[in-house]
PDB file of C-alpha atoms and ligand atoms in Angstrom:
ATOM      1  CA  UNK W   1      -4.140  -2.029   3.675  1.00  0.00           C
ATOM      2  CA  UNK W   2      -5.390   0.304   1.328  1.00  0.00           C
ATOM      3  CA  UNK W   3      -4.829   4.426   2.336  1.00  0.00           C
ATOM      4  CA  UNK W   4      -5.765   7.745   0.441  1.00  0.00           C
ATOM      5  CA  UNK W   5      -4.643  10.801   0.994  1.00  0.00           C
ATOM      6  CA  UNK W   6      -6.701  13.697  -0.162  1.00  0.00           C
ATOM      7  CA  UNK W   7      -4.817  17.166   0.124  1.00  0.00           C
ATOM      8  CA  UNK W   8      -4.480  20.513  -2.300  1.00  0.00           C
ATOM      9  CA  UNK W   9      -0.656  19.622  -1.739  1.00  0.00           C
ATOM     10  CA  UNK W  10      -0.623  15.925  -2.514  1.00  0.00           C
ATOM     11  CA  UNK W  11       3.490  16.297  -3.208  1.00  0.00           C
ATOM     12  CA  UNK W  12       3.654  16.434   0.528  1.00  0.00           C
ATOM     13  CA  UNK W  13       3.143  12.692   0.538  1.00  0.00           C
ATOM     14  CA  UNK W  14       6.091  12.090  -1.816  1.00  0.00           C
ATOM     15  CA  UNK W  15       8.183  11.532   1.135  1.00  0.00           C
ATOM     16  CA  UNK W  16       6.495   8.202   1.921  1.00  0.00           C
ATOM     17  CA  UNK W  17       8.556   6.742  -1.373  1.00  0.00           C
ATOM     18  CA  UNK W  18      11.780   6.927   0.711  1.00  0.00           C
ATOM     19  CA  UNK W  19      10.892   5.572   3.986  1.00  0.00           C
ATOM     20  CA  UNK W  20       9.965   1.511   5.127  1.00  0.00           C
ATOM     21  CA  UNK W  21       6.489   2.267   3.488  1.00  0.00           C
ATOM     22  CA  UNK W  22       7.791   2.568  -0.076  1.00  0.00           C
ATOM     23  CA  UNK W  23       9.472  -0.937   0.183  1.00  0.00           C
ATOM     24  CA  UNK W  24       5.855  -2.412   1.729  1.00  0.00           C
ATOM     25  CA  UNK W  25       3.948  -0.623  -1.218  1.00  0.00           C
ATOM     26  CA  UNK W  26       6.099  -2.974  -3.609  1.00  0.00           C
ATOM     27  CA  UNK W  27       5.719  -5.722  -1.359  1.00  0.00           C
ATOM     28  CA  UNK W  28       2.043  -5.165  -1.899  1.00  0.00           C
ATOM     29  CA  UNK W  29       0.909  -4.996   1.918  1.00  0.00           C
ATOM     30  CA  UNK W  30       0.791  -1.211   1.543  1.00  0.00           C
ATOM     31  CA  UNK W  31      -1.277   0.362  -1.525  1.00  0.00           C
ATOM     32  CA  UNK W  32      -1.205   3.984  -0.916  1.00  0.00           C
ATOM     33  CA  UNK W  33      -2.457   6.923  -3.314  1.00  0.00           C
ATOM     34  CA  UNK W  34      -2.389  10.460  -2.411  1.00  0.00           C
ATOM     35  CA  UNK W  35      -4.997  12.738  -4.520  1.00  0.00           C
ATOM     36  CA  UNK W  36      -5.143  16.485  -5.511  1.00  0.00           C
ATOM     37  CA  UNK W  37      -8.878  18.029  -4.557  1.00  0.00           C
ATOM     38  CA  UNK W  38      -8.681  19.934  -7.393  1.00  0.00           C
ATOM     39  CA  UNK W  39      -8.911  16.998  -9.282  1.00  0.00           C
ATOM     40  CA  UNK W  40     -12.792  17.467  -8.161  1.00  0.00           C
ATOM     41  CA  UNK W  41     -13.487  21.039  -8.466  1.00  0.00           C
ATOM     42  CA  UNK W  42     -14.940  22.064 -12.355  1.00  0.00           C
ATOM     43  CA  UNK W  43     -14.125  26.390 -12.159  1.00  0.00           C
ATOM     44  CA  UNK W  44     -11.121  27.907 -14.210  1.00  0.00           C
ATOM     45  CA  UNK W  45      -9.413  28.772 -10.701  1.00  0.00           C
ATOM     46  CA  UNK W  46      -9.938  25.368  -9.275  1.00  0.00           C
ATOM     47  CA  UNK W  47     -11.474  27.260  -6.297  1.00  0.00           C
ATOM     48  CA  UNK W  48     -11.819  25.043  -3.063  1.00  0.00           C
ATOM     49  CA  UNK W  49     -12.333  27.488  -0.270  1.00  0.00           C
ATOM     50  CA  UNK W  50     -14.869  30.357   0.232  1.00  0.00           C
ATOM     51  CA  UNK W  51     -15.566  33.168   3.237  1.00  0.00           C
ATOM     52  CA  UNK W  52     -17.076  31.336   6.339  1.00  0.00           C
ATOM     53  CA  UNK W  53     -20.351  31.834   7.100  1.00  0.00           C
ATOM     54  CA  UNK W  54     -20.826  34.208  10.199  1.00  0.00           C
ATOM     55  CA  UNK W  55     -18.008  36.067   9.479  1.00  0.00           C
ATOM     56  CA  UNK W  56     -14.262  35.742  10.611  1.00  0.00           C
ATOM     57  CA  UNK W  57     -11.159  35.428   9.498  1.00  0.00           C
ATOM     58  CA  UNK W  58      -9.457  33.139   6.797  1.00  0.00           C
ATOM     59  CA  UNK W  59     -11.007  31.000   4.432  1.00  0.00           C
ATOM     60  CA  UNK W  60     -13.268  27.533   4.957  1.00  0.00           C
ATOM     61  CA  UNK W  61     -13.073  24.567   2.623  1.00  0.00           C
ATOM     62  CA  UNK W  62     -16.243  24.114   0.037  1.00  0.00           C
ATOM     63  CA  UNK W  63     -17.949  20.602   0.445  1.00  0.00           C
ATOM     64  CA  UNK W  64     -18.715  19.997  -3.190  1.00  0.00           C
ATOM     65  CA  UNK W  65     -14.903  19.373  -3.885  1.00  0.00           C
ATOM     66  CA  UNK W  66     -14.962  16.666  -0.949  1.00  0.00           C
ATOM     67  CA  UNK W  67     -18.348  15.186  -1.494  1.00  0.00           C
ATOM     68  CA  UNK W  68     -17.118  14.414  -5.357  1.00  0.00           C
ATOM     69  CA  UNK W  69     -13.595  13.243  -3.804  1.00  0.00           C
ATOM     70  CA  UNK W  70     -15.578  11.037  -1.089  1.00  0.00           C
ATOM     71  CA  UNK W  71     -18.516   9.661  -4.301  1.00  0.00           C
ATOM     72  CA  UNK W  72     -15.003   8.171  -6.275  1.00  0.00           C
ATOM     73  CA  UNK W  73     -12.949   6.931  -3.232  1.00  0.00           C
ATOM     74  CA  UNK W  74     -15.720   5.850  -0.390  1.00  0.00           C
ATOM     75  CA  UNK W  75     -16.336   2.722  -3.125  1.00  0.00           C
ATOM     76  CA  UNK W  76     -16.125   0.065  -0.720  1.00  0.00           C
ATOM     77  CA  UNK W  77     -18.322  -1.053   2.728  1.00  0.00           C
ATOM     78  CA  UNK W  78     -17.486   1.698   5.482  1.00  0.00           C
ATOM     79  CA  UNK W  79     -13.848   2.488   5.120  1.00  0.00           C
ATOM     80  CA  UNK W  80     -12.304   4.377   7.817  1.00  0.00           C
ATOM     81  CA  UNK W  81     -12.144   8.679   7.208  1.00  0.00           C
ATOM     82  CA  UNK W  82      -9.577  10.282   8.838  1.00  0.00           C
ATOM     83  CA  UNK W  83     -10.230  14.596   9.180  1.00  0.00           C
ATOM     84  CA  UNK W  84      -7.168  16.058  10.240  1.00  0.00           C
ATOM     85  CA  UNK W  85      -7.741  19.033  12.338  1.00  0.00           C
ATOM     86  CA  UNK W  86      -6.252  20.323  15.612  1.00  0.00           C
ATOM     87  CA  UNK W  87      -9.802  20.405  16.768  1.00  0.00           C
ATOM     88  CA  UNK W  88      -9.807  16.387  16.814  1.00  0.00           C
ATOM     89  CA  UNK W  89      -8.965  13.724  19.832  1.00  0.00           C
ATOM     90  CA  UNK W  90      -5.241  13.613  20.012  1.00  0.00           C
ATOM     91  CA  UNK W  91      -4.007  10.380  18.246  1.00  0.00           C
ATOM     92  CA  UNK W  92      -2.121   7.995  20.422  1.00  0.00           C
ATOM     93  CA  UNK W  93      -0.313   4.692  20.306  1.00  0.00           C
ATOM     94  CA  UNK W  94      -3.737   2.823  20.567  1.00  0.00           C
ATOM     95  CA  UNK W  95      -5.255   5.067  18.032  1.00  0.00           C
ATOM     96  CA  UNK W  96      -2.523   3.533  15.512  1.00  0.00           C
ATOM     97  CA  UNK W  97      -3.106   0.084  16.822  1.00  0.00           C
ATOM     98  CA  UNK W  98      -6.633  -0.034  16.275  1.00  0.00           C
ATOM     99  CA  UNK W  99      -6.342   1.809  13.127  1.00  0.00           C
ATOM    100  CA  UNK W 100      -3.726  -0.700  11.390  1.00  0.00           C
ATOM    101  CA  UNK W 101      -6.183  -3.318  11.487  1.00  0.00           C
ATOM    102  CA  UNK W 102      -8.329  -1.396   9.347  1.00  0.00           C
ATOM    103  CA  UNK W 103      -8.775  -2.183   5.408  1.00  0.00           C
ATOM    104  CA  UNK W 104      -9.235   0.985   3.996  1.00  0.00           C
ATOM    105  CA  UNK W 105      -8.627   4.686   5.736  1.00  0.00           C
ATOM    106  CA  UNK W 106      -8.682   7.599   3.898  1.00  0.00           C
ATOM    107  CA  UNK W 107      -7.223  10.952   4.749  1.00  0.00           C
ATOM    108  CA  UNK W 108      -8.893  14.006   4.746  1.00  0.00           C
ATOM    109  CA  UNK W 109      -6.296  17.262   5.095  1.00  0.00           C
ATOM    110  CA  UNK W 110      -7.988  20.583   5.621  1.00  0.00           C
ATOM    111  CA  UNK W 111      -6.081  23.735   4.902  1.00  0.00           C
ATOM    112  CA  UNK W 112      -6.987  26.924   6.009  1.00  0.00           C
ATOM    113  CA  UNK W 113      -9.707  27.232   8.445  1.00  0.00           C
ATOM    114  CA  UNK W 114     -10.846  24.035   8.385  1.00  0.00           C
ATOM    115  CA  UNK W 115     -13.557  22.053   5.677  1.00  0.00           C
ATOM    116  CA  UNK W 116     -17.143  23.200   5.889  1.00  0.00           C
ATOM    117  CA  UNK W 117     -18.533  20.724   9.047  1.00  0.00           C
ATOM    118  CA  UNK W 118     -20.850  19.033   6.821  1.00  0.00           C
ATOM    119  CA  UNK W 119     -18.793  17.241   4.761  1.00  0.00           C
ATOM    120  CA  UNK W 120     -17.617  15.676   8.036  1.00  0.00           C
ATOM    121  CA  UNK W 121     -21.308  14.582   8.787  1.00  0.00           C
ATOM    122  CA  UNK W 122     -22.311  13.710   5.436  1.00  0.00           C
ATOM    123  CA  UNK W 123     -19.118  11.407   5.071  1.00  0.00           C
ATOM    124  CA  UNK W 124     -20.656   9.628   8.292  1.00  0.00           C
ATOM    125  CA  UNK W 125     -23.266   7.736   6.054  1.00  0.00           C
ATOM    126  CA  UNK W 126     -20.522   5.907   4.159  1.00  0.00           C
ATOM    127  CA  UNK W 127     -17.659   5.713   6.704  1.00  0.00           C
ATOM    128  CA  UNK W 128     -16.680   5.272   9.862  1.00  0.00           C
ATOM    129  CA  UNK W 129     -15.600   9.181  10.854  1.00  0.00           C
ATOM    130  CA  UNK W 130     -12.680  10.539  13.272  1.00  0.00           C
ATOM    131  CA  UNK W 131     -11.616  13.757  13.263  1.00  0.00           C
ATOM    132  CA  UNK W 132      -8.079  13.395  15.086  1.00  0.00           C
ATOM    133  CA  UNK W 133      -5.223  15.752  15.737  1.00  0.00           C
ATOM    134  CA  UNK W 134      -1.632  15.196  16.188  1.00  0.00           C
ATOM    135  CA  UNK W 135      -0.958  17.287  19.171  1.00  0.00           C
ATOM    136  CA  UNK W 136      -1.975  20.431  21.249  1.00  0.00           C
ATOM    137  CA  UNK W 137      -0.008  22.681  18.635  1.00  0.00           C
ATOM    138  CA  UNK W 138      -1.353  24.015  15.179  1.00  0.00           C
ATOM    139  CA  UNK W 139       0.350  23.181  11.491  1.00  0.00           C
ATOM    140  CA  UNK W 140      -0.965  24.686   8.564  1.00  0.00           C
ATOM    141  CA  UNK W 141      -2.534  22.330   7.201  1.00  0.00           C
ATOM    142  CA  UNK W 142      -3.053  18.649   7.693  1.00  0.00           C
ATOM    143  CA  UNK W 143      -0.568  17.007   5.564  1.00  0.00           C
ATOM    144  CA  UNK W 144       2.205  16.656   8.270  1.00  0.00           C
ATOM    145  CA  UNK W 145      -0.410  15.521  10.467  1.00  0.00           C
ATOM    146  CA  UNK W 146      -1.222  12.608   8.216  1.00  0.00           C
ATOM    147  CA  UNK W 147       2.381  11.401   7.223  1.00  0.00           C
ATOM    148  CA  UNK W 148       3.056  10.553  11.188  1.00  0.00           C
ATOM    149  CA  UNK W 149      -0.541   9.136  11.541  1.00  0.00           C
ATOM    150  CA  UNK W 150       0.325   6.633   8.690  1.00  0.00           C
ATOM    151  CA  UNK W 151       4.139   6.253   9.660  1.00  0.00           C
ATOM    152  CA  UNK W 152       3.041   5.185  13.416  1.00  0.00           C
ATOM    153  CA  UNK W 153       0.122   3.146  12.104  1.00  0.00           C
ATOM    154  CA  UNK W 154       1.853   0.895   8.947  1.00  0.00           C
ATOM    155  CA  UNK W 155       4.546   0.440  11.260  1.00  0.00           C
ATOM    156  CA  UNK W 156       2.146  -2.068  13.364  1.00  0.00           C
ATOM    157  CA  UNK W 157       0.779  -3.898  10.549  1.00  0.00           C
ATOM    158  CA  UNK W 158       2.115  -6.959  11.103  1.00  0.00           C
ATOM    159  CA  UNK W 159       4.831  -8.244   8.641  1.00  0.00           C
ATOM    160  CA  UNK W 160       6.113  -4.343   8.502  1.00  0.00           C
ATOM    161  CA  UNK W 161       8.956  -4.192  10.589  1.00  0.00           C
ATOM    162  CA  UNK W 162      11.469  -6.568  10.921  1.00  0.00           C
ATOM    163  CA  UNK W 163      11.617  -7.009  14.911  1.00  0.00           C
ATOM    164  CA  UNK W 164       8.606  -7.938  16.072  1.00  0.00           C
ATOM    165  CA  UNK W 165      10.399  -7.331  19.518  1.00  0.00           C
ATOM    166  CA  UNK W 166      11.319  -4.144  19.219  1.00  0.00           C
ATOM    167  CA  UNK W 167       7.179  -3.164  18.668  1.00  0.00           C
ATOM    168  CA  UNK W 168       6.600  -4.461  21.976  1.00  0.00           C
ATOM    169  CA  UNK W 169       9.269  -2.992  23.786  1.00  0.00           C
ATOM    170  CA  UNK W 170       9.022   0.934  22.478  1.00  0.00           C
ATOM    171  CA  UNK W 171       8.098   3.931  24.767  1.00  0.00           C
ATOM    172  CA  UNK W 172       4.347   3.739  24.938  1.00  0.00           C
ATOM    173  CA  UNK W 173       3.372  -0.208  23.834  1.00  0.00           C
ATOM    174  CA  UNK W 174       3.173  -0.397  27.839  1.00  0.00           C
ATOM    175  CA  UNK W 175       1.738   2.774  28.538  1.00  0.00           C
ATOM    176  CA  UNK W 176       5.381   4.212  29.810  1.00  0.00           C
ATOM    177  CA  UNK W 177       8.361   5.719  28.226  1.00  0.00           C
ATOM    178  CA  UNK W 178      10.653   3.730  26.576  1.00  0.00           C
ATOM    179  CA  UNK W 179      13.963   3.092  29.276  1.00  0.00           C
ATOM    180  CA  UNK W 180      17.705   4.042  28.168  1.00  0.00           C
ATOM    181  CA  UNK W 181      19.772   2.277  25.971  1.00  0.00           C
ATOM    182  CA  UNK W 182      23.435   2.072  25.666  1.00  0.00           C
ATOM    183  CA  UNK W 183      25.759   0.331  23.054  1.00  0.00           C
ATOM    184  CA  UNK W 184      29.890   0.189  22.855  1.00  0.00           C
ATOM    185  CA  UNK W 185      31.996   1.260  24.009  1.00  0.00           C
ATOM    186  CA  UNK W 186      31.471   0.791  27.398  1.00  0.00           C
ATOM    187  CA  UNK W 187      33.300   3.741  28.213  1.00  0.00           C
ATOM    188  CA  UNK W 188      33.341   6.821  26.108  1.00  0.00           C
ATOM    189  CA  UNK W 189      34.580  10.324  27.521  1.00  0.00           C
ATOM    190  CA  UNK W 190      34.204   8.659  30.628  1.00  0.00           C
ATOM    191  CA  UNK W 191      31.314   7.828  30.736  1.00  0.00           C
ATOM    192  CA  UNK W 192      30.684   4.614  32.090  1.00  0.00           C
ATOM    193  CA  UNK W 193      27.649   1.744  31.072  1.00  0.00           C
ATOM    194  CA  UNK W 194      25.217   1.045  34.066  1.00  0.00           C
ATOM    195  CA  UNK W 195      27.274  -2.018  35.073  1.00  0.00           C
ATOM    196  CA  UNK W 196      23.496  -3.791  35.424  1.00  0.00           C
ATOM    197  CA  UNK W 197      23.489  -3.689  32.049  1.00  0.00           C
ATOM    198  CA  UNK W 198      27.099  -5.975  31.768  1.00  0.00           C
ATOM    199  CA  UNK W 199      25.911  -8.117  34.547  1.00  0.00           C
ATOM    200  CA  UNK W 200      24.497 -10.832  32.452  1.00  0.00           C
ATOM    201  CA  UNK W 201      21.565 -11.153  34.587  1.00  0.00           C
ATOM    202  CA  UNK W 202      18.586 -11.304  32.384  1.00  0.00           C
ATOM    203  CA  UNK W 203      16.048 -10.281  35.496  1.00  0.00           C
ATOM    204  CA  UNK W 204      18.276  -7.954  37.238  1.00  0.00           C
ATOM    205  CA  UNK W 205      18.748  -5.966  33.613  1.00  0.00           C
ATOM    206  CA  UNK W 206      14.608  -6.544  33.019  1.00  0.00           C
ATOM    207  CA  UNK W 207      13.990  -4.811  37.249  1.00  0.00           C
ATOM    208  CA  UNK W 208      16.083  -2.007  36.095  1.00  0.00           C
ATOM    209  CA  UNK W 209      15.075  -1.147  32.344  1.00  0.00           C
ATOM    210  CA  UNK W 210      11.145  -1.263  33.966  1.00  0.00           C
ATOM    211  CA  UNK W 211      12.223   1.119  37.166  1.00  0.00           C
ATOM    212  CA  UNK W 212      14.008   3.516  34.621  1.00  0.00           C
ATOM    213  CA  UNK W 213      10.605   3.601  32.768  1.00  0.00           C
ATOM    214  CA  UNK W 214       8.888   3.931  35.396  1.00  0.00           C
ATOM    215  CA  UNK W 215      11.492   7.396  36.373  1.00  0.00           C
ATOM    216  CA  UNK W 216      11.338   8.199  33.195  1.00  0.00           C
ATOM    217  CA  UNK W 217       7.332   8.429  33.262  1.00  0.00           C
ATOM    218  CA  UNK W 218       7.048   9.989  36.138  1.00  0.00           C
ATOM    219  CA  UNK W 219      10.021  12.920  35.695  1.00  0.00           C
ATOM    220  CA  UNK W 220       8.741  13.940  31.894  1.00  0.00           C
ATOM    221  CA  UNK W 221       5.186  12.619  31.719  1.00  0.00           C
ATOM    222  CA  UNK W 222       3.322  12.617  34.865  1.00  0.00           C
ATOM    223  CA  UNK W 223      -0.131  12.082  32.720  1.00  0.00           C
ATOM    224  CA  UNK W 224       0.806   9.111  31.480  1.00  0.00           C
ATOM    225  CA  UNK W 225       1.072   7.666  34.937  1.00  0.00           C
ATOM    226  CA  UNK W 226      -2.040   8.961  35.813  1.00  0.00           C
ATOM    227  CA  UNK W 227      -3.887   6.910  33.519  1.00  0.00           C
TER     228      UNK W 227
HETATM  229 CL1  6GU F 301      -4.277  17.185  12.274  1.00  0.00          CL
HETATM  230  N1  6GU F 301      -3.956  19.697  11.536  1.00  0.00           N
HETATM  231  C1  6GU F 301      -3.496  20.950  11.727  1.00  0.00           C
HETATM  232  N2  6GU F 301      -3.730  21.852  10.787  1.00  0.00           N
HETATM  233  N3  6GU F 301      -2.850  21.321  12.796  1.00  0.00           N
HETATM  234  C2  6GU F 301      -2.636  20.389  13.705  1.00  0.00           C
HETATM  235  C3  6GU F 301      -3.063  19.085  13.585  1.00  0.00           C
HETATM  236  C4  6GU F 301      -3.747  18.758  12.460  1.00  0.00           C
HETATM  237  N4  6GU F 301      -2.700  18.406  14.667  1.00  0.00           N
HETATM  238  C5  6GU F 301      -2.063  19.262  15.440  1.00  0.00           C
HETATM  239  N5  6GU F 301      -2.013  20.485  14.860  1.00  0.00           N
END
């Protein structure tokens, strides 16, 4: 999988050296480049935002910036461009899935009050567009945004992790909240294991873990249940 990252703070995506996703880059299943849009701006100042239209406050992103960013990265057939924005659908667990069997996605991080909307549609002739948010909360800008969207979705390329297992059995592969887990010792400050858990019965242990998802669910996320 290829993935840009286009940003006016590309350093932000430094961080990706350290984690699982630097050791896939040099296993080659990862190639990942983040970019500076002032790369494609030609004024002394490097400007990339302007007043908005209509009035308001803050500052909206030019398109001519972007539209030279998209001409030199969109190079390939209909790669997948990702705007992050908290006025996007929230991304999800199936978001990620379906997204790390794409080829190519490139990230698009607004700052400020967003990026002038027709970049967005113009991008739509050479890409396939989503303009996704992270959660009902706003960051400054979109580079946070785009470091968990690419943690949660290299994660499920396949050949990333080492416990193919452990993919399945995570809070939301199922739709539910992951159940509790315990390790030794069985008693610490006196707090005891569930004794299921020491029975050795493998579908005892598997009835429980699913009914303490199931609790789980329904005490801290009632919506997920609903769907
Ligand atoms: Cl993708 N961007 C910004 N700026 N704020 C957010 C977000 C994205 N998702 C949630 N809040």
């Amino acid at each position: 999988m290829r993935i840009d990252a286009v940003s006016i703070f590309p350093d932000y995506f430094n961080v990706l050296e350290l984690s699982l996703l630097g050791k896939a880059q040099k296993q080659g299943l990862i190639s990942f480049q983040a970019h500076d849009l002032r790369h494609w701006t030609h004024d002394i100042h490097k400007t990339v935002d302007d007043s908005p239209y209509g009035g308001g406050a803050g500052m909206v992103m030019k398109p001519e910036p972007w539209g030279e960013a998209f001409d030199d990265l969109i190079t390939d057939n209909r790669p997948t461009v990702i705007f992050t924005t908290p006025a996007g659908r929230p991304f999800n667990q199936a978001l990620a899935k379906e997204l790390s069997t794409k080829e190519h996605i490139v990230f698009a991080c607004g700052r400020y009050e967003g990026i002038d909307q027709r970049v967005v549609e113009h991008a739509k002739s050479r890409a396939d567009v989503l303009e996704v948010s992270l959660g009902d909360y706003v960051l400054n800008g979109g580079e946070v945004a785009a470091l968990a969207m690419i943690e949660a979705i290299t994660r499920l390329i396949p050949g990333f992790m080492g416990n193919a297992e452990s993919i399945v059995e995570e809070s939301h592969a199922d739709g539910l909240l992951e159940y509790p887990s315990y390790t030794k010792p069985q008693i610490w400050r006196e707090l005891e294991v569930p004794d299921v858990l020491l029975s050795g019965h493998h579908a005892e242990i598997a009835k429980w873990r699913k009914a303490q998802s199931v609790e789980r669910t329904k005490a801290v996320r009632p919506d997920l249940l609903a769907e």
